Amino acid sequence: MNGAQPSSASPQHGLTDRLARWARGFSGKSEEDVVEEEHRPRSGTASNREINRRRQLYGDIGDFLFAHDLDLTPINFSVALDYLTGANIGVEKAIKAVMMERGKITNGWIESIAAEQRADEVTPESLATMLDKVEENLIQFTGLMHESRNSAKDYGAALQEQAKDLGEGRNNEPVLARLVGLTRSMVEKTRQVESQLRDNQRQTQALKSSLENARRAAEHDHLTGLPNRRAFEGVLGEEMQQALDNGEALSVAFCDIDHFKLINDTHGHDTGDRVLKFVAGLLAKASNDRCHVARHGGEEFVMLFRGKTAAEACEAVDSVREDLANRSLVNRTNGERMDRVSFSAGVANVLIYDDPRAALKAADRALYLAKEHGRNRVYLAAETD
């Protein structure tokens, strides 16, 4: 696996310096101010104690990240902060448990923890709450529009009445005063409605963003970035209908990385996660509006080809298999060359089955036949399967 190696120029020292600069930034002082103050320490002040506490915390976070060879990402920084400060009991317990079991945590493990936390946040109840809020905003918006129309109608009627008085040649001063008062009242009312509409729009936009984030989190695999099983099932139904409407072929393939447990046991889960992402990237290169790739779970991926027969899909999947098998991958952690990484696959014609789930099962059976016959190969499900 290709990856940037840490430089020999003490990256930990560099990060500690950066963290110290962040601490100075939080204190509201420039670097020159702090240097000057360091010559005149005020150890007894609460402000100084707080700055020192923050510096120590940032240093501890840096030590933690480097001790576990973790990438410098916002997710890793956040989890380290939660662990070291005890701000999240669940994270603290999970890290202690995995350190007792393995002695070390990995980037992939932290991503899974973060994903679980996001999943906890995006619950049916929270989605229902958001939808209720959207509905409430729509009702409020409708009420504001109704109120605005009524105000405009009342204002128009009042203007007509005052204009009538002006036309009858009465004393115009009171009439003009009433017109000025009406206009001021209408302007103020319009301003209030506009302000409420702006607030309503901001809330609706924030809710829309939250719903979109929730949808993406629910339909994407956090490690590989590919759509997940749930998203794929939705795409399968849509693509099947498209294929039937247009008289096109539709094929599905299951791909499973060979000896993946051995990769994890030999090289560690962090390297296993990198292998998953690497294979996902190779498969994703084939993805377009007629070819969909998703992580089905574990080390298994699924591909859907519209417009390709099962035999043509076999060729497409086999080209990716051959590409992977011919690569010489290296364990980024220790620089050791890895044994050949490969996957096996099974392909089926979706449209010969009454139910797409039956096609998935046929492709799955073909996959395991490929496993049983030596792995690193692609098998086509029998049409009578």
PDB file of N, CA and C in Angstrom, residues 138-214:
ATOM      1  N   LEU A 138     -43.261  24.986   8.068  1.00  0.00           N
ATOM      2  CA  LEU A 138     -44.142  25.180   6.911  1.00  0.00           C
ATOM      3  C   LEU A 138     -45.477  25.782   7.343  1.00  0.00           C
ATOM      4  N   ILE A 139     -45.998  25.304   8.477  1.00  0.00           N
ATOM      5  CA  ILE A 139     -47.256  25.849   8.990  1.00  0.00           C
ATOM      6  C   ILE A 139     -47.072  27.316   9.361  1.00  0.00           C
ATOM      7  N   GLN A 140     -45.937  27.611  10.003  1.00  0.00           N
ATOM      8  CA  GLN A 140     -45.652  28.996  10.382  1.00  0.00           C
ATOM      9  C   GLN A 140     -45.515  29.874   9.139  1.00  0.00           C
ATOM     10  N   PHE A 141     -44.839  29.340   8.126  1.00  0.00           N
ATOM     11  CA  PHE A 141     -44.658  30.090   6.886  1.00  0.00           C
ATOM     12  C   PHE A 141     -46.006  30.388   6.236  1.00  0.00           C
ATOM     13  N   THR A 142     -46.881  29.372   6.205  1.00  0.00           N
ATOM     14  CA  THR A 142     -48.215  29.565   5.633  1.00  0.00           C
ATOM     15  C   THR A 142     -48.989  30.621   6.412  1.00  0.00           C
ATOM     16  N   GLY A 143     -48.867  30.584   7.755  1.00  0.00           N
ATOM     17  CA  GLY A 143     -49.543  31.580   8.587  1.00  0.00           C
ATOM     18  C   GLY A 143     -49.035  32.983   8.333  1.00  0.00           C
ATOM     19  N   LEU A 144     -47.724  33.104   8.170  1.00  0.00           N
ATOM     20  CA  LEU A 144     -47.147  34.421   7.893  1.00  0.00           C
ATOM     21  C   LEU A 144     -47.636  34.964   6.548  1.00  0.00           C
ATOM     22  N   MET A 145     -47.712  34.094   5.565  1.00  0.00           N
ATOM     23  CA  MET A 145     -48.190  34.531   4.249  1.00  0.00           C
ATOM     24  C   MET A 145     -49.654  34.968   4.318  1.00  0.00           C
ATOM     25  N   HIS A 146     -50.448  34.204   5.070  1.00  0.00           N
ATOM     26  CA  HIS A 146     -51.865  34.536   5.222  1.00  0.00           C
ATOM     27  C   HIS A 146     -52.013  35.873   5.948  1.00  0.00           C
ATOM     28  N   GLU A 147     -51.201  36.038   7.015  1.00  0.00           N
ATOM     29  CA  GLU A 147     -51.257  37.280   7.784  1.00  0.00           C
ATOM     30  C   GLU A 147     -50.817  38.470   6.930  1.00  0.00           C
ATOM     31  N   SER A 148     -49.787  38.250   6.119  1.00  0.00           N
ATOM     32  CA  SER A 148     -49.284  39.323   5.263  1.00  0.00           C
ATOM     33  C   SER A 148     -50.334  39.734   4.229  1.00  0.00           C
ATOM     34  N   ARG A 149     -51.017  38.754   3.645  1.00  0.00           N
ATOM     35  CA  ARG A 149     -52.070  39.059   2.660  1.00  0.00           C
ATOM     36  C   ARG A 149     -53.208  39.838   3.311  1.00  0.00           C
ATOM     37  N   ASN A 150     -53.601  39.417   4.517  1.00  0.00           N
ATOM     38  CA  ASN A 150     -54.685  40.112   5.210  1.00  0.00           C
ATOM     39  C   ASN A 150     -54.295  41.554   5.548  1.00  0.00           C
ATOM     40  N   SER A 151     -53.013  41.724   5.974  1.00  0.00           N
ATOM     41  CA  SER A 151     -52.552  43.075   6.298  1.00  0.00           C
ATOM     42  C   SER A 151     -52.566  43.961   5.060  1.00  0.00           C
ATOM     43  N   ALA A 152     -52.127  43.406   3.945  1.00  0.00           N
ATOM     44  CA  ALA A 152     -52.122  44.175   2.698  1.00  0.00           C
ATOM     45  C   ALA A 152     -53.550  44.521   2.274  1.00  0.00           C
ATOM     46  N   LYS A 153     -54.455  43.576   2.468  1.00  0.00           N
ATOM     47  CA  LYS A 153     -55.857  43.813   2.092  1.00  0.00           C
ATOM     48  C   LYS A 153     -56.461  44.909   2.970  1.00  0.00           C
ATOM     49  N   ASP A 154     -56.207  44.818   4.305  1.00  0.00           N
ATOM     50  CA  ASP A 154     -56.726  45.841   5.220  1.00  0.00           C
ATOM     51  C   ASP A 154     -56.135  47.212   4.904  1.00  0.00           C
ATOM     52  N   TYR A 155     -54.835  47.234   4.592  1.00  0.00           N
ATOM     53  CA  TYR A 155     -54.175  48.485   4.263  1.00  0.00           C
ATOM     54  C   TYR A 155     -54.776  49.094   3.001  1.00  0.00           C
ATOM     55  N   GLY A 156     -55.031  48.247   2.004  1.00  0.00           N
ATOM     56  CA  GLY A 156     -55.633  48.732   0.760  1.00  0.00           C
ATOM     57  C   GLY A 156     -57.016  49.304   0.990  1.00  0.00           C
ATOM     58  N   ALA A 157     -57.835  48.645   1.821  1.00  0.00           N
ATOM     59  CA  ALA A 157     -59.182  49.129   2.105  1.00  0.00           C
ATOM     60  C   ALA A 157     -59.136  50.461   2.850  1.00  0.00           C
ATOM     61  N   ALA A 158     -58.187  50.562   3.809  1.00  0.00           N
ATOM     62  CA  ALA A 158     -58.062  51.815   4.563  1.00  0.00           C
ATOM     63  C   ALA A 158     -57.618  52.953   3.663  1.00  0.00           C
ATOM     64  N   LEU A 159     -56.701  52.685   2.754  1.00  0.00           N
ATOM     65  CA  LEU A 159     -56.255  53.712   1.815  1.00  0.00           C
ATOM     66  C   LEU A 159     -57.404  54.194   0.941  1.00  0.00           C
ATOM     67  N   GLN A 160     -58.224  53.269   0.479  1.00  0.00           N
ATOM     68  CA  GLN A 160     -59.370  53.647  -0.350  1.00  0.00           C
ATOM     69  C   GLN A 160     -60.329  54.555   0.415  1.00  0.00           C
ATOM     70  N   GLU A 161     -60.516  54.210   1.698  1.00  0.00           N
ATOM     71  CA  GLU A 161     -61.434  54.997   2.513  1.00  0.00           C
ATOM     72  C   GLU A 161     -60.889  56.417   2.703  1.00  0.00           C
ATOM     73  N   GLN A 162     -59.570  56.521   2.980  1.00  0.00           N
ATOM     74  CA  GLN A 162     -58.990  57.845   3.172  1.00  0.00           C
ATOM     75  C   GLN A 162     -58.965  58.623   1.857  1.00  0.00           C
ATOM     76  N   ALA A 163     -58.710  57.936   0.762  1.00  0.00           N
ATOM     77  CA  ALA A 163     -58.715  58.604  -0.549  1.00  0.00           C
ATOM     78  C   ALA A 163     -60.108  59.152  -0.865  1.00  0.00           C
ATOM     79  N   LYS A 164     -61.115  58.432  -0.435  1.00  0.00           N
ATOM     80  CA  LYS A 164     -62.494  58.879  -0.642  1.00  0.00           C
ATOM     81  C   LYS A 164     -62.739  60.178   0.128  1.00  0.00           C
ATOM     82  N   ASP A 165     -62.218  60.215   1.384  1.00  0.00           N
ATOM     83  CA  ASP A 165     -62.370  61.433   2.181  1.00  0.00           C
ATOM     84  C   ASP A 165     -61.658  62.606   1.536  1.00  0.00           C
ATOM     85  N   LEU A 166     -60.459  62.326   0.956  1.00  0.00           N
ATOM     86  CA  LEU A 166     -59.731  63.395   0.280  1.00  0.00           C
ATOM     87  C   LEU A 166     -60.519  63.923  -0.914  1.00  0.00           C
ATOM     88  N   GLY A 167     -61.151  63.044  -1.609  1.00  0.00           N
ATOM     89  CA  GLY A 167     -61.900  63.429  -2.813  1.00  0.00           C
ATOM     90  C   GLY A 167     -63.155  64.205  -2.500  1.00  0.00           C
ATOM     91  N   GLU A 168     -63.663  64.112  -1.287  1.00  0.00           N
ATOM     92  CA  GLU A 168     -64.904  64.799  -0.933  1.00  0.00           C
ATOM     93  C   GLU A 168     -64.656  66.230  -0.460  1.00  0.00           C
ATOM     94  N   GLY A 169     -63.402  66.659  -0.510  1.00  0.00           N
ATOM     95  CA  GLY A 169     -63.078  68.055  -0.205  1.00  0.00           C
ATOM     96  C   GLY A 169     -63.152  68.397   1.258  1.00  0.00           C
ATOM     97  N   ARG A 170     -63.021  67.418   2.140  1.00  0.00           N
ATOM     98  CA  ARG A 170     -63.031  67.700   3.566  1.00  0.00           C
ATOM     99  C   ARG A 170     -61.678  68.281   3.993  1.00  0.00           C
ATOM    100  N   ASN A 171     -61.568  68.583   5.306  1.00  0.00           N
ATOM    101  CA  ASN A 171     -60.301  69.051   5.849  1.00  0.00           C
ATOM    102  C   ASN A 171     -59.255  67.954   5.650  1.00  0.00           C
ATOM    103  N   ASN A 172     -58.220  68.256   4.872  1.00  0.00           N
ATOM    104  CA  ASN A 172     -57.286  67.209   4.466  1.00  0.00           C
ATOM    105  C   ASN A 172     -56.230  66.881   5.524  1.00  0.00           C
ATOM    106  N   GLU A 173     -56.010  67.794   6.512  1.00  0.00           N
ATOM    107  CA  GLU A 173     -54.932  67.544   7.468  1.00  0.00           C
ATOM    108  C   GLU A 173     -55.135  66.262   8.268  1.00  0.00           C
ATOM    109  N   PRO A 174     -56.298  66.040   8.864  1.00  0.00           N
ATOM    110  CA  PRO A 174     -56.495  64.772   9.604  1.00  0.00           C
ATOM    111  C   PRO A 174     -56.379  63.562   8.700  1.00  0.00           C
ATOM    112  N   VAL A 175     -56.860  63.683   7.467  1.00  0.00           N
ATOM    113  CA  VAL A 175     -56.809  62.556   6.540  1.00  0.00           C
ATOM    114  C   VAL A 175     -55.359  62.199   6.231  1.00  0.00           C
ATOM    115  N   LEU A 176     -54.536  63.237   5.963  1.00  0.00           N
ATOM    116  CA  LEU A 176     -53.134  62.987   5.673  1.00  0.00           C
ATOM    117  C   LEU A 176     -52.417  62.375   6.878  1.00  0.00           C
ATOM    118  N   ALA A 177     -52.780  62.840   8.081  1.00  0.00           N
ATOM    119  CA  ALA A 177     -52.173  62.277   9.295  1.00  0.00           C
ATOM    120  C   ALA A 177     -52.513  60.798   9.428  1.00  0.00           C
ATOM    121  N   ARG A 178     -53.813  60.493   9.117  1.00  0.00           N
ATOM    122  CA  ARG A 178     -54.212  59.082   9.195  1.00  0.00           C
ATOM    123  C   ARG A 178     -53.472  58.253   8.140  1.00  0.00           C
ATOM    124  N   LEU A 179     -53.262  58.833   6.939  1.00  0.00           N
ATOM    125  CA  LEU A 179     -52.528  58.117   5.883  1.00  0.00           C
ATOM    126  C   LEU A 179     -51.086  57.837   6.310  1.00  0.00           C
ATOM    127  N   VAL A 180     -50.458  58.857   6.927  1.00  0.00           N
ATOM    128  CA  VAL A 180     -49.087  58.667   7.409  1.00  0.00           C
ATOM    129  C   VAL A 180     -49.049  57.570   8.469  1.00  0.00           C
ATOM    130  N   GLY A 181     -50.017  57.589   9.388  1.00  0.00           N
ATOM    131  CA  GLY A 181     -50.074  56.571  10.430  1.00  0.00           C
ATOM    132  C   GLY A 181     -50.280  55.180   9.855  1.00  0.00           C
ATOM    133  N   LEU A 182     -51.185  55.066   8.875  1.00  0.00           N
ATOM    134  CA  LEU A 182     -51.437  53.772   8.229  1.00  0.00           C
ATOM    135  C   LEU A 182     -50.172  53.251   7.547  1.00  0.00           C
ATOM    136  N   THR A 183     -49.484  54.159   6.838  1.00  0.00           N
ATOM    137  CA  THR A 183     -48.277  53.752   6.113  1.00  0.00           C
ATOM    138  C   THR A 183     -47.193  53.288   7.073  1.00  0.00           C
ATOM    139  N   ARG A 184     -47.004  54.058   8.171  1.00  0.00           N
ATOM    140  CA  ARG A 184     -46.011  53.642   9.149  1.00  0.00           C
ATOM    141  C   ARG A 184     -46.334  52.280   9.746  1.00  0.00           C
ATOM    142  N   SER A 185     -47.603  52.089  10.045  1.00  0.00           N
ATOM    143  CA  SER A 185     -48.042  50.809  10.602  1.00  0.00           C
ATOM    144  C   SER A 185     -47.777  49.667   9.631  1.00  0.00           C
ATOM    145  N   MET A 186     -48.054  49.900   8.340  1.00  0.00           N
ATOM    146  CA  MET A 186     -47.851  48.863   7.335  1.00  0.00           C
ATOM    147  C   MET A 186     -46.372  48.568   7.140  1.00  0.00           C
ATOM    148  N   VAL A 187     -45.538  49.614   7.144  1.00  0.00           N
ATOM    149  CA  VAL A 187     -44.088  49.415   6.996  1.00  0.00           C
ATOM    150  C   VAL A 187     -43.546  48.586   8.155  1.00  0.00           C
ATOM    151  N   GLU A 188     -43.990  48.916   9.382  1.00  0.00           N
ATOM    152  CA  GLU A 188     -43.525  48.168  10.554  1.00  0.00           C
ATOM    153  C   GLU A 188     -43.984  46.710  10.501  1.00  0.00           C
ATOM    154  N   LYS A 189     -45.244  46.522  10.083  1.00  0.00           N
ATOM    155  CA  LYS A 189     -45.757  45.164   9.964  1.00  0.00           C
ATOM    156  C   LYS A 189     -44.968  44.372   8.927  1.00  0.00           C
ATOM    157  N   THR A 190     -44.659  45.028   7.809  1.00  0.00           N
ATOM    158  CA  THR A 190     -43.890  44.364   6.750  1.00  0.00           C
ATOM    159  C   THR A 190     -42.504  43.971   7.245  1.00  0.00           C
ATOM    160  N   ARG A 191     -41.867  44.856   8.013  1.00  0.00           N
ATOM    161  CA  ARG A 191     -40.553  44.545   8.568  1.00  0.00           C
ATOM    162  C   ARG A 191     -40.613  43.340   9.499  1.00  0.00           C
ATOM    163  N   GLN A 192     -41.649  43.287  10.330  1.00  0.00           N
ATOM    164  CA  GLN A 192     -41.792  42.159  11.245  1.00  0.00           C
ATOM    165  C   GLN A 192     -41.954  40.844  10.485  1.00  0.00           C
ATOM    166  N   VAL A 193     -42.798  40.886   9.452  1.00  0.00           N
ATOM    167  CA  VAL A 193     -43.023  39.676   8.656  1.00  0.00           C
ATOM    168  C   VAL A 193     -41.736  39.249   7.952  1.00  0.00           C
ATOM    169  N   GLU A 194     -41.011  40.221   7.392  1.00  0.00           N
ATOM    170  CA  GLU A 194     -39.753  39.903   6.712  1.00  0.00           C
ATOM    171  C   GLU A 194     -38.745  39.279   7.677  1.00  0.00           C
ATOM    172  N   SER A 195     -38.663  39.817   8.897  1.00  0.00           N
ATOM    173  CA  SER A 195     -37.746  39.267   9.898  1.00  0.00           C
ATOM    174  C   SER A 195     -38.128  37.842  10.267  1.00  0.00           C
ATOM    175  N   GLN A 196     -39.440  37.616  10.461  1.00  0.00           N
ATOM    176  CA  GLN A 196     -39.896  36.271  10.786  1.00  0.00           C
ATOM    177  C   GLN A 196     -39.644  35.302   9.641  1.00  0.00           C
ATOM    178  N   LEU A 197     -39.829  35.782   8.410  1.00  0.00           N
ATOM    179  CA  LEU A 197     -39.575  34.931   7.248  1.00  0.00           C
ATOM    180  C   LEU A 197     -38.100  34.563   7.139  1.00  0.00           C
ATOM    181  N   ARG A 198     -37.210  35.522   7.430  1.00  0.00           N
ATOM    182  CA  ARG A 198     -35.778  35.231   7.387  1.00  0.00           C
ATOM    183  C   ARG A 198     -35.400  34.188   8.434  1.00  0.00           C
ATOM    184  N   ASP A 199     -35.960  34.327   9.651  1.00  0.00           N
ATOM    185  CA  ASP A 199     -35.701  33.337  10.697  1.00  0.00           C
ATOM    186  C   ASP A 199     -36.213  31.963  10.281  1.00  0.00           C
ATOM    187  N   ASN A 200     -37.411  31.957   9.706  1.00  0.00           N
ATOM    188  CA  ASN A 200     -38.009  30.707   9.251  1.00  0.00           C
ATOM    189  C   ASN A 200     -37.148  30.062   8.167  1.00  0.00           C
ATOM    190  N   GLN A 201     -36.639  30.886   7.255  1.00  0.00           N
ATOM    191  CA  GLN A 201     -35.810  30.371   6.167  1.00  0.00           C
ATOM    192  C   GLN A 201     -34.515  29.772   6.697  1.00  0.00           C
ATOM    193  N   ARG A 202     -33.869  30.455   7.670  1.00  0.00           N
ATOM    194  CA  ARG A 202     -32.636  29.938   8.251  1.00  0.00           C
ATOM    195  C   ARG A 202     -32.864  28.605   8.951  1.00  0.00           C
ATOM    196  N   GLN A 203     -33.952  28.518   9.708  1.00  0.00           N
ATOM    197  CA  GLN A 203     -34.255  27.268  10.405  1.00  0.00           C
ATOM    198  C   GLN A 203     -34.516  26.136   9.416  1.00  0.00           C
ATOM    199  N   THR A 204     -35.272  26.450   8.379  1.00  0.00           N
ATOM    200  CA  THR A 204     -35.587  25.427   7.379  1.00  0.00           C
ATOM    201  C   THR A 204     -34.322  24.958   6.669  1.00  0.00           C
ATOM    202  N   GLN A 205     -33.416  25.894   6.353  1.00  0.00           N
ATOM    203  CA  GLN A 205     -32.167  25.524   5.690  1.00  0.00           C
ATOM    204  C   GLN A 205     -31.313  24.649   6.592  1.00  0.00           C
ATOM    205  N   ALA A 206     -31.256  24.975   7.884  1.00  0.00           N
ATOM    206  CA  ALA A 206     -30.486  24.163   8.826  1.00  0.00           C
ATOM    207  C   ALA A 206     -31.076  22.765   8.950  1.00  0.00           C
ATOM    208  N   LEU A 207     -32.402  22.685   8.988  1.00  0.00           N
ATOM    209  CA  LEU A 207     -33.057  21.384   9.066  1.00  0.00           C
ATOM    210  C   LEU A 207     -32.831  20.573   7.795  1.00  0.00           C
ATOM    211  N   LYS A 208     -32.874  21.255   6.669  1.00  0.00           N
ATOM    212  CA  LYS A 208     -32.625  20.577   5.392  1.00  0.00           C
ATOM    213  C   LYS A 208     -31.224  19.985   5.371  1.00  0.00           C
ATOM    214  N   SER A 209     -30.242  20.758   5.855  1.00  0.00           N
ATOM    215  CA  SER A 209     -28.865  20.283   5.907  1.00  0.00           C
ATOM    216  C   SER A 209     -28.740  19.091   6.847  1.00  0.00           C
ATOM    217  N   SER A 210     -29.415  19.153   8.004  1.00  0.00           N
ATOM    218  CA  SER A 210     -29.365  18.045   8.966  1.00  0.00           C
ATOM    219  C   SER A 210     -29.973  16.782   8.377  1.00  0.00           C
ATOM    220  N   LEU A 211     -31.093  16.924   7.690  1.00  0.00           N
ATOM    221  CA  LEU A 211     -31.735  15.764   7.071  1.00  0.00           C
ATOM    222  C   LEU A 211     -30.858  15.171   5.983  1.00  0.00           C
ATOM    223  N   GLU A 212     -30.196  16.035   5.197  1.00  0.00           N
ATOM    224  CA  GLU A 212     -29.320  15.550   4.138  1.00  0.00           C
ATOM    225  C   GLU A 212     -28.117  14.822   4.726  1.00  0.00           C
ATOM    226  N   ASN A 213     -27.545  15.370   5.790  1.00  0.00           N
ATOM    227  CA  ASN A 213     -26.427  14.703   6.457  1.00  0.00           C
ATOM    228  C   ASN A 213     -26.854  13.363   7.042  1.00  0.00           C
ATOM    229  N   ALA A 214     -28.044  13.329   7.613  1.00  0.00           N
ATOM    230  CA  ALA A 214     -28.565  12.084   8.176  1.00  0.00           C
ATOM    231  C   ALA A 214     -28.768  11.043   7.080  1.00  0.00           C
TER     232      ALA A 214
END
